[in-house]
XYZ file of C-alpha atoms in Angstrom:
679
model
C -66.729 53.483 -28.184
C -64.702 56.649 -27.089
C -64.419 55.661 -23.413
C -62.571 52.356 -24.166
C -58.830 52.367 -23.796
C -57.117 50.465 -26.757
C -53.498 49.484 -26.174
C -51.135 50.500 -28.860
C -52.896 53.646 -29.828
C -50.847 56.820 -29.034
C -52.624 58.769 -26.406
C -52.926 62.459 -26.624
C -51.927 62.818 -22.907
C -49.121 59.911 -23.064
C -51.309 58.033 -20.708
C -48.889 55.038 -20.717
C -46.079 57.027 -19.411
C -48.253 58.491 -16.664
C -49.556 55.158 -15.689
C -45.985 53.658 -15.644
C -44.627 56.653 -13.590
C -47.289 56.049 -10.999
C -46.675 52.315 -11.011
C -42.916 52.772 -10.269
C -43.978 54.458 -6.910
C -46.368 51.768 -6.188
C -43.748 49.041 -6.988
C -41.190 50.428 -4.304
C -42.600 48.144 -1.481
C -42.323 45.220 -3.955
C -38.725 45.946 -4.972
C -37.764 46.233 -1.445
C -39.140 42.696 -0.610
C -37.410 41.349 -3.653
C -34.109 42.631 -2.657
C -34.667 41.373 0.947
C -35.143 37.896 -0.566
C -31.765 38.308 -2.571
C -30.035 39.396 0.550
C -31.374 36.530 2.686
C -30.495 34.053 -0.196
C -26.921 35.499 -0.161
C -26.842 35.355 3.643
C -28.021 31.759 3.558
C -25.223 30.819 1.058
C -22.681 32.382 3.485
C -23.991 30.294 6.427
C -23.661 27.139 4.160
C -20.176 27.951 3.105
C -19.145 28.379 6.783
C -20.938 25.094 7.543
C -18.981 23.282 4.851
C -15.697 24.687 6.177
C -16.709 23.334 9.670
C -17.576 20.143 8.247
C -14.213 19.829 6.564
C -12.465 20.928 9.706
C -14.280 18.277 11.725
C -13.719 15.496 9.334
C -9.973 16.118 9.321
C -9.868 16.206 13.058
C -11.747 12.956 13.454
C -9.409 11.369 11.034
C -6.528 12.131 13.416
C -8.130 10.199 16.315
C -10.612 7.852 14.855
C -10.279 4.067 14.683
C -8.826 4.602 11.076
C -6.395 7.235 12.052
C -3.073 7.313 10.073
C -1.008 6.738 13.245
C -1.885 3.158 12.900
C -1.012 2.739 9.275
C 2.255 0.917 8.339
C 4.300 1.307 5.321
C 7.058 -0.887 3.920
C 10.384 0.469 2.767
C 12.896 -1.490 0.700
C 16.384 -0.785 0.096
C 15.749 -1.842 -3.640
C 12.175 -2.009 -4.888
C 13.221 -3.405 -8.146
C 14.151 -6.520 -6.314
C 11.649 -6.968 -3.379
C 9.068 -4.558 -2.303
C 6.013 -4.937 0.248
C 2.886 -3.570 1.805
C 1.708 -3.629 5.325
C -1.591 -3.822 7.194
C -2.313 -1.852 10.109
C -1.550 -4.853 12.475
C 2.003 -5.181 11.283
C 4.727 -4.939 13.732
C 7.586 -2.280 13.263
C 10.669 -4.214 12.321
C 13.552 -4.497 9.761
C 14.776 -7.674 8.085
C 17.200 -8.580 5.547
C 16.262 -10.640 2.329
C 17.880 -12.413 -0.776
C 15.713 -12.984 -3.477
C 17.275 -16.265 -5.014
C 14.761 -17.032 -7.365
C 11.300 -15.578 -8.723
C 8.317 -17.731 -9.357
C 7.396 -18.362 -12.878
C 5.101 -20.343 -15.142
C 5.507 -22.576 -18.224
C 5.559 -20.897 -21.452
C 6.412 -23.025 -24.384
C 7.007 -21.765 -27.994
C 6.798 -23.718 -31.139
C 9.343 -23.814 -33.984
C 8.493 -21.511 -36.814
C 5.415 -23.020 -38.779
C 3.945 -22.201 -42.003
C 1.405 -19.298 -42.096
C -1.140 -21.543 -43.420
C -0.311 -24.460 -41.034
C -3.517 -26.358 -39.889
C -4.407 -28.067 -36.787
C -5.984 -31.485 -36.941
C -9.320 -32.478 -35.516
C -9.234 -33.997 -32.121
C -9.669 -33.793 -28.371
C -6.880 -31.540 -27.004
C -6.244 -31.825 -23.352
C -3.818 -29.663 -21.172
C -3.055 -29.777 -17.681
C -1.819 -27.054 -15.225
C -0.874 -28.889 -12.142
C -3.773 -30.686 -11.018
C -6.306 -28.769 -13.220
C -7.227 -30.113 -16.733
C -8.327 -27.865 -19.498
C -9.841 -30.168 -22.325
C -11.944 -29.380 -25.367
C -12.747 -30.828 -28.870
C -11.419 -28.949 -31.774
C -13.004 -29.441 -35.326
C -9.815 -28.586 -37.065
C -8.640 -25.287 -38.334
C -5.914 -22.644 -38.556
C -3.445 -21.520 -35.815
C -5.922 -18.532 -35.172
C -8.836 -20.830 -34.908
C -7.153 -23.008 -32.253
C -5.769 -20.090 -30.186
C -9.293 -18.699 -30.033
C -10.797 -22.079 -29.115
C -8.060 -22.481 -26.297
C -8.521 -19.058 -24.892
C -12.259 -19.373 -24.597
C -11.805 -22.461 -22.386
C -8.456 -21.589 -20.742
C -10.169 -19.043 -18.200
C -7.495 -17.891 -15.865
C -5.204 -21.035 -16.235
C -4.091 -21.316 -19.721
C -3.469 -19.041 -22.619
C -2.358 -19.269 -26.258
C -1.168 -16.623 -28.789
C 0.598 -16.560 -32.041
C 4.102 -14.916 -32.456
C 5.888 -13.913 -35.612
C 9.467 -14.998 -34.909
C 10.462 -15.172 -38.605
C 8.984 -13.429 -41.469
C 6.405 -15.371 -43.373
C 6.017 -17.846 -40.423
C 3.996 -18.342 -37.339
C 5.022 -19.758 -33.806
C 2.403 -21.001 -31.429
C 3.052 -19.687 -27.876
C 1.204 -21.866 -25.219
C 1.635 -20.492 -21.625
C 0.279 -21.476 -18.150
C -1.059 -18.393 -16.169
C -0.340 -20.164 -12.747
C 3.244 -19.910 -11.253
C 4.861 -22.378 -9.180
C 6.818 -25.682 -9.593
C 3.776 -27.653 -8.746
C 1.866 -26.120 -11.625
C 3.781 -27.540 -14.754
C 2.145 -27.381 -18.195
C 1.247 -30.852 -19.445
C -0.050 -32.279 -22.826
C -2.106 -35.271 -23.480
C -4.332 -36.771 -26.297
C -4.053 -34.663 -29.361
C -2.450 -31.830 -27.596
C 0.546 -34.164 -27.036
C 0.593 -34.883 -30.721
C 0.542 -31.200 -31.596
C 3.209 -30.399 -29.170
C 5.526 -32.812 -30.702
C 4.736 -32.083 -34.152
C 5.195 -28.325 -33.839
C 8.543 -28.814 -31.911
C 7.157 -27.312 -28.918
C 8.509 -30.320 -26.689
C 10.688 -33.344 -27.155
C 10.302 -36.658 -25.554
C 12.808 -37.710 -23.105
C 13.357 -40.397 -20.554
C 12.488 -39.542 -16.991
C 15.944 -39.271 -15.284
C 14.928 -38.483 -11.766
C 16.763 -40.211 -9.100
C 16.221 -40.037 -5.326
C 19.391 -41.014 -3.467
C 18.505 -42.976 -0.376
C 20.627 -42.232 2.590
C 21.109 -45.468 4.605
C 24.012 -47.440 6.147
C 24.162 -49.456 2.836
C 24.777 -46.456 0.576
C 27.215 -44.664 3.026
C 30.784 -45.869 2.846
C 34.166 -44.541 3.801
C 36.281 -42.824 1.309
C 39.222 -45.334 1.827
C 37.951 -48.222 3.864
C 35.074 -48.871 6.394
C 33.145 -45.920 7.832
C 34.366 -44.606 11.196
C 31.068 -45.073 13.048
C 32.418 -42.747 15.833
C 32.281 -39.847 13.453
C 29.683 -40.930 10.809
C 26.042 -41.860 11.454
C 22.874 -42.243 9.386
C 19.557 -41.617 11.064
C 16.095 -41.279 9.392
C 17.547 -40.437 5.985
C 19.994 -37.913 7.301
C 23.779 -38.368 7.126
C 25.648 -36.688 9.913
C 29.456 -36.296 9.734
C 31.274 -35.191 12.916
C 34.366 -32.876 12.702
C 37.203 -34.671 11.230
C 35.185 -37.366 9.664
C 34.362 -38.332 5.980
C 31.852 -40.271 4.161
C 30.962 -41.346 0.642
C 27.563 -41.472 -0.637
C 27.200 -44.010 -3.582
C 24.905 -43.218 -6.446
C 24.050 -46.775 -7.528
C 24.462 -46.452 -11.288
C 26.931 -43.891 -12.587
C 25.397 -40.600 -13.941
C 26.347 -38.853 -17.156
C 26.206 -35.017 -16.610
C 24.228 -34.150 -19.878
C 21.587 -31.468 -20.492
C 19.831 -29.647 -17.630
C 20.491 -32.490 -15.062
C 20.474 -31.081 -11.712
C 21.705 -32.324 -8.284
C 19.662 -31.091 -5.183
C 20.306 -31.503 -1.383
C 19.734 -29.944 1.951
C 22.542 -29.316 4.612
C 22.828 -28.075 8.115
C 25.669 -27.271 10.433
C 26.212 -27.510 14.216
C 29.074 -25.521 15.550
C 30.880 -26.501 18.709
C 32.743 -24.380 21.362
C 36.145 -25.100 22.755
C 34.580 -26.319 26.052
C 32.526 -28.914 23.964
C 35.998 -30.433 22.517
C 37.502 -33.219 25.081
C 41.115 -32.996 25.652
C 43.612 -35.852 26.973
C 44.626 -35.663 30.666
C 47.966 -36.556 32.115
C 49.199 -40.286 32.021
C 48.320 -42.310 35.039
C 51.678 -43.835 35.524
C 52.940 -47.437 36.260
C 50.827 -49.570 38.783
C 52.754 -49.927 42.243
C 51.845 -53.089 44.343
C 50.923 -52.697 47.965
C 53.928 -52.260 50.480
C 52.502 -54.857 52.939
C 52.465 -54.995 56.805
C 53.410 -56.847 59.824
C 51.454 -57.932 62.798
C 52.418 -58.913 66.246
C 50.615 -59.115 69.552
C 47.422 -57.845 67.896
C 49.408 -54.738 66.555
C 49.563 -54.209 62.824
C 52.145 -52.062 61.406
C 51.711 -50.785 57.641
C 54.802 -50.254 55.427
C 55.430 -47.126 53.763
C 53.979 -47.115 50.404
C 56.242 -47.435 47.489
C 56.574 -44.376 45.090
C 57.782 -43.991 41.470
C 59.221 -40.650 40.531
C 57.021 -39.324 37.359
C 58.162 -36.502 34.883
C 56.278 -33.255 34.930
C 53.183 -33.749 32.409
C 52.813 -30.834 29.867
C 49.168 -30.727 28.214
C 49.354 -30.954 24.387
C 48.320 -27.706 22.376
C 44.749 -27.746 21.461
C 44.359 -28.444 17.662
C 44.428 -25.392 15.328
C 40.783 -24.245 14.578
C 39.861 -25.287 11.101
C 36.839 -23.690 9.343
C 35.860 -24.993 6.065
C 32.531 -25.042 4.483
C 33.538 -26.475 1.082
C 32.882 -30.100 2.465
C 30.967 -31.583 -0.657
C 32.741 -33.156 -3.772
C 31.514 -35.048 -6.667
C 33.887 -38.004 -7.665
C 34.087 -39.110 -11.275
C 34.644 -42.530 -12.964
C 38.264 -41.405 -14.003
C 39.247 -40.962 -10.358
C 39.176 -37.116 -10.393
C 36.710 -35.034 -8.279
C 35.367 -31.474 -8.189
C 34.210 -29.570 -5.217
C 30.721 -28.039 -4.938
C 30.240 -24.487 -3.784
C 30.561 -23.995 0.024
C 27.484 -24.583 2.119
C 25.995 -22.071 4.521
C 26.890 -22.163 8.252
C 23.254 -22.577 9.659
C 21.629 -25.064 12.091
C 18.484 -24.818 9.923
C 18.580 -27.029 6.824
C 19.086 -25.014 3.786
C 18.388 -26.229 0.139
C 20.923 -26.269 -2.647
C 20.589 -26.929 -6.324
C 23.418 -27.015 -9.059
C 23.415 -28.004 -12.640
C 25.787 -31.177 -12.956
C 26.962 -30.044 -16.342
C 28.591 -27.066 -14.966
C 30.665 -29.031 -12.398
C 31.325 -32.446 -14.079
C 31.478 -31.241 -17.628
C 31.398 -34.451 -19.744
C 32.588 -36.806 -16.919
C 30.593 -39.515 -15.350
C 29.732 -39.150 -11.742
C 30.032 -42.248 -9.456
C 29.588 -40.774 -6.089
C 29.285 -37.669 -3.778
C 31.719 -37.391 -0.878
C 31.466 -35.422 2.300
C 34.675 -34.324 3.772
C 34.595 -32.570 6.954
C 37.810 -31.003 7.694
C 36.413 -28.717 10.494
C 37.546 -28.880 14.008
C 34.489 -27.222 15.513
C 31.514 -28.227 13.205
C 29.446 -31.172 12.411
C 27.833 -31.355 8.976
C 24.414 -33.106 8.060
C 22.826 -33.691 4.546
C 19.462 -35.090 3.542
C 17.201 -35.270 0.556
C 19.798 -35.939 -2.110
C 18.200 -36.109 -5.609
C 19.111 -35.986 -9.376
C 16.543 -34.792 -11.684
C 16.009 -32.797 -14.919
C 14.069 -29.557 -13.950
C 12.779 -29.069 -17.650
C 11.339 -32.569 -17.795
C 7.728 -33.146 -17.117
C 6.099 -36.469 -17.566
C 8.618 -37.474 -20.076
C 8.601 -34.183 -22.089
C 11.194 -31.398 -22.120
C 10.267 -28.023 -23.828
C 12.441 -27.471 -26.802
C 11.899 -23.595 -26.807
C 10.910 -22.646 -23.265
C 10.397 -19.001 -22.721
C 10.203 -19.739 -19.063
C 9.751 -22.891 -16.824
C 7.445 -23.147 -13.908
C 9.403 -22.811 -10.719
C 8.791 -21.483 -7.123
C 9.757 -18.176 -5.458
C 12.841 -18.914 -3.339
C 13.587 -16.095 -0.719
C 16.106 -16.229 2.218
C 15.043 -14.188 5.168
C 17.660 -13.657 7.668
C 19.318 -16.964 6.483
C 16.045 -18.950 6.565
C 15.158 -20.121 2.997
C 11.381 -20.198 2.136
C 9.724 -21.276 -1.111
C 6.362 -20.201 -2.418
C 4.413 -20.871 -5.553
C 3.667 -17.207 -6.270
C 5.934 -13.982 -6.136
C 3.281 -12.487 -3.744
C 3.841 -13.803 -0.223
C 1.533 -12.909 2.584
C 2.104 -15.490 5.286
C 5.853 -15.001 6.107
C 5.545 -11.845 8.135
C 2.193 -11.363 9.905
C 0.582 -8.327 8.509
C 3.105 -7.939 5.563
C 2.724 -8.919 1.876
C 5.949 -9.268 -0.036
C 6.352 -9.260 -3.839
C 9.585 -10.705 -5.439
C 10.407 -8.942 -8.608
C 13.781 -10.045 -9.657
C 16.374 -12.550 -8.439
C 19.568 -10.978 -7.264
C 22.676 -11.907 -4.998
C 22.298 -8.571 -3.331
C 20.921 -8.321 0.214
C 17.673 -6.191 0.430
C 16.707 -4.462 3.736
C 12.924 -4.441 4.122
C 11.419 -2.605 7.117
C 8.111 -1.832 8.482
C 7.390 1.626 9.937
C 4.679 3.917 10.687
C 3.316 5.781 7.704
C 4.773 9.157 8.558
C 3.916 10.707 5.203
C 0.151 10.058 5.651
C 0.285 11.409 9.158
C 2.002 14.495 8.097
C -0.607 14.922 5.146
C -3.415 14.441 7.782
C -1.905 17.117 9.941
C -1.187 19.582 7.190
C -4.988 18.880 5.974
C -6.244 19.783 9.495
C -4.321 23.055 9.657
C -5.454 23.874 6.089
C -8.968 23.537 6.932
C -8.461 25.308 10.079
C -7.028 28.438 8.417
C -9.637 28.283 5.545
C -12.456 28.275 8.272
C -10.635 31.009 10.162
C -10.192 33.251 7.033
C -14.044 32.917 6.161
C -14.911 33.810 9.877
C -12.528 36.688 9.858
C -14.029 38.139 6.614
C -17.638 37.782 7.534
C -17.170 39.272 11.108
C -14.814 42.282 10.306
C -15.119 45.359 8.129
C -11.407 45.795 7.753
C -10.159 45.434 4.102
C -6.677 44.340 5.666
C -8.324 41.055 6.391
C -8.626 40.267 2.773
C -5.255 41.731 1.713
C -3.496 39.457 4.333
C -4.837 36.509 2.311
C -2.043 36.535 -0.238
C -2.871 33.252 -1.884
C -6.226 34.534 -3.182
C -6.426 35.554 -6.665
C -8.013 38.880 -7.701
C -11.418 37.356 -8.446
C -11.434 35.550 -5.103
C -10.472 38.742 -3.316
C -13.215 40.464 -5.008
C -15.724 37.801 -4.018
C -14.513 38.070 -0.362
C -14.991 41.853 -0.499
C -18.610 41.129 -1.188
C -18.690 39.117 2.030
C -16.704 41.525 4.080
C -18.520 42.352 7.578
C -21.651 40.471 6.469
C -22.010 38.917 10.022
C -20.247 41.615 12.047
C -22.794 41.643 14.666
C -23.086 37.943 15.051
C -21.759 36.714 18.439
C -22.174 32.996 17.374
C -19.200 33.092 14.913
C -17.079 35.354 17.120
C -17.409 33.004 19.933
C -16.621 30.006 17.770
C -13.484 31.712 16.579
C -12.291 32.484 19.995
C -12.876 29.003 21.227
C -11.014 27.567 18.096
C -8.046 29.733 18.877
C -8.158 28.632 22.422
C -8.025 25.036 21.431
C -5.048 25.547 19.044
C -2.996 27.016 22.064
C -4.005 25.132 24.910
C -1.792 22.276 26.424
C -2.894 18.629 26.400
C -1.886 15.606 28.482
C 0.598 13.067 26.683
C 2.987 10.321 27.664
C 5.807 12.784 26.968
C 4.552 15.290 29.615
C 5.974 18.713 29.233
C 8.242 17.813 26.356
C 5.309 17.612 24.072
C 1.854 19.066 25.224
C 1.218 21.774 22.573
C 0.986 22.225 18.915
C 3.927 24.838 18.937
C 6.316 21.968 20.186
C 6.045 20.086 16.893
C 6.322 23.171 14.704
C 2.701 24.497 14.450
C 1.552 27.727 15.864
C 0.482 31.306 14.926
C 4.230 32.394 14.795
C 6.734 29.672 14.191
C 9.607 32.029 13.014
C 12.909 30.698 14.393
C 15.051 32.653 16.665
C 16.938 35.366 15.083
C 14.143 36.144 12.447
C 12.421 39.492 12.647
C 9.798 39.568 15.496
C 8.203 43.021 14.591
C 4.461 43.635 14.807
C 2.526 41.803 12.382
C -1.408 42.099 12.686
C -1.692 39.097 10.449
C -0.168 36.915 13.188
C -2.968 37.987 15.482
C -5.891 36.808 13.599
C -5.488 33.200 14.716
C -4.051 31.683 11.596
C -1.618 28.561 12.040
C 1.679 28.209 10.387
C 3.893 24.998 10.006
C 7.444 24.501 10.405
C 7.944 21.415 8.351
C 11.491 20.832 9.453
C 10.365 20.724 13.080
C 7.185 18.733 12.268
C 9.350 16.033 10.449
C 11.827 15.829 13.538
C 8.953 15.423 15.895
C 7.302 12.742 13.774
C 10.708 10.924 13.690
C 11.218 10.958 17.400
C 8.112 11.513 19.317
C 5.339 9.812 17.209
C 3.319 8.081 20.102
C 3.136 11.402 22.000
C 2.104 13.347 18.902
C -0.884 10.886 18.356
C -1.827 11.450 22.068
C -1.590 15.156 21.355
C -4.411 14.917 18.851
C -6.477 12.248 20.659
C -5.754 10.466 23.951
C -7.699 8.126 26.255
C -6.795 9.514 29.600
C -8.862 7.307 31.872
C -8.350 3.819 29.962
C -11.933 3.434 29.045
C -10.983 2.823 25.419
C -12.747 6.134 24.550
C -10.846 9.209 23.393
C -11.476 12.076 25.843
C -8.712 14.504 25.218
C -6.456 15.982 22.440
C -6.641 18.730 19.902
C -8.428 16.894 17.253
C -11.105 15.755 19.930
C -11.648 19.219 21.133
C -12.121 20.610 17.555
C -14.537 17.782 16.755
C -16.445 18.601 20.091
C -16.503 22.335 19.335
C -17.697 21.769 15.610
C -20.280 19.004 16.295
C -23.252 21.136 17.632
C -22.590 23.538 14.533
C -22.802 20.996 11.755
C -24.899 17.840 13.004
C -28.401 17.471 11.809
C -30.482 20.088 13.641
C -27.471 21.991 14.646
C -26.613 25.713 14.913
C -25.940 26.024 11.144
C -29.213 24.285 10.290
C -31.118 26.456 12.603
C -29.722 29.565 10.901
C -30.358 28.436 7.520
C -33.855 27.101 8.448
C -34.677 30.517 9.962
C -33.508 32.237 6.861
C -35.751 29.931 4.776
C -38.788 30.890 6.821
C -38.092 34.741 6.277
C -37.494 34.007 2.509
C -40.878 32.139 2.418
C -42.621 35.049 4.223
C -41.013 37.625 1.692
C -42.036 35.502 -1.269
C -45.613 35.322 -0.085
C -45.628 39.060 0.514
C -44.129 39.570 -3.160
C -47.020 37.458 -4.547
C -49.668 39.463 -2.705
C -47.925 42.782 -3.739
C -47.889 41.494 -7.484
C -51.666 40.876 -7.390
C -52.135 44.441 -5.754
C -50.086 46.040 -8.257
C -51.784 44.287 -11.177
C -55.145 45.349 -9.932
C -53.830 49.042 -9.519
C -52.291 49.127 -12.906
C -55.722 48.051 -14.400
C -57.556 50.568 -12.267
C -55.329 53.257 -13.462
C -55.404 52.382 -17.188
C -59.141 52.179 -17.077
C -59.573 55.594 -15.321
C -57.157 57.330 -17.766
C -59.043 55.727 -20.533
C -62.267 57.182 -19.289
C -60.709 60.559 -18.744
C -59.609 60.523 -22.283
C -63.124 59.490 -23.497
C -64.699 62.286 -21.659
C -62.315 64.834 -22.967
C -62.990 63.492 -26.483
C -66.736 63.917 -25.958
C -66.169 67.305 -24.740
C -64.204 68.254 -27.735
C -67.034 66.804 -30.004
C -69.528 68.929 -28.122
C -67.506 71.997 -28.561
C -67.165 71.391 -32.252
C -70.698 71.044 -32.637
C -71.447 74.455 -30.902
C -68.996 76.017 -33.082
C -70.414 74.816 -36.158
C -74.068 75.473 -34.955
C -72.924 79.217 -34.184
C -71.267 79.550 -37.515
C -74.458 78.454 -39.346
C -76.481 80.839 -37.194
C -74.314 83.790 -38.050
C -74.512 82.869 -41.730
C -78.215 82.748 -41.733
C -78.361 86.180 -40.327
């Protein structure tokens, strides 16, 4: 049919272009609505970005006065972290103490002698002990690898085994306890005992431990009887006063061999000059009474007799002697050797010495306490001799380490713990002993000023980022972007797209003005006028020092904050309590913060960013407008589709009519030519 429009067939009148040109005019309202949606979505994005900036500023401000504020954080500093370090909880008290790490805690780690690569372990029940815990299992027999895997499966967090190649072509079995402390010795029983002996991991020895009981029967004088006025024994403690001496008998003589060790505790008590008694003048001879005479009831007393006495000169006080080398070991050959000096402390301190280092090959028969001091009494208790490497009759042959406690001296007070992590010595402080050393380590607890400074810088950074966004959105001046020198070229181009987008919005302008007022206002603190503003801790819109150029700078008038780190560091060192109050302060004592910069910023930002707040209302309104425009676009799309169909149909009908007219004209022309031919 000639009146039907067929797409794809070239029209004589270029109907497709005519329809398209007409439709472009018809689509103008639709295109405008689509552009409106894009603009609204961009505006919504800008408000969301501002909301995120406000939320970041509010969170950083709340951090400075909330319950978890960094002003209550504590940090531990150590003069030598390689020896002793620590961490502190928020309830730790500021303090500084001195420590000496005498010994770090360790666990038993025993290594066997080199074994053949194909060494096999026999079947049996293998039982190990770590302190009071027992790890036992049945082994069906197998290689060293099979045994270590079986032990590790059952050792949990107590025991571990591994294979070490000490010499080429051999394997050594390492069995180690995973629990430190002298009370957690590694023990072997049943088949494990046989294995430890067979592989040369331990040797069987006699238990040589000997506790020396201090009693009147075991304490004697060095050359005769004990001077009871200077020497006393009470409840297992021997006390020798100044100038006294005593000998502690050991019962059977002791041969100083191997790792045999002597252990004891001592304490001192120092006297002042006033405590020492000095002799007075001699009383002189006794003179009999002179008598009397009586007559007629009257008694006359004779003058008393007198004996002339020479003038008395008091003796000079004894020269003060301070000698802490009071302990000696006496040997069977009549010689003796002094033990190292003890500490001058009223608290008992523990000492341990390897007998072989002092006695050599000599036999020890007694221990002497010779107190040459004039102003100091010496006490000793808990004397014992033992082999520290022996455990239930076994001594490790190749001990990588031996179970021992950590020994730490704090301000002269010696403490022992089974682990190197000590959390019950100083309240709120956890100490970690790393290496034994004779050097004194100063350990202190102080506020975490680095965290406080970081939190303040974070607040200022969020403040400036929000202020920059608001300035760009509310101003049409490109200099606002040029002043942000930290932006990359791409970020500057993105900012220019936003420039002046909210220039007529009074909400943001009012927020900016209030924020600037908060940053420059004074706040009450315990330091009063000495510290009541941010500028007094090195934070302000212009922190240039005196003498620097003070010419006009428009960027300093836009509300951005600067930080003088030196001034801030100095204030954090000297005025920390007042700085905390500057950001958040309970002025009325009701345990609720009601003043301070951080509190004011939080109060200002809260109605903007909270659920249902101003930012939510702004974006909600935009969403409603976007929905309206999208519905309008859908309606326009339907109308445009109908309009385009109508135009195409009408132009198709027009072309059909034109074609019919052409056919009629052609028919008339042919009829006329035939008529002329017939004539």
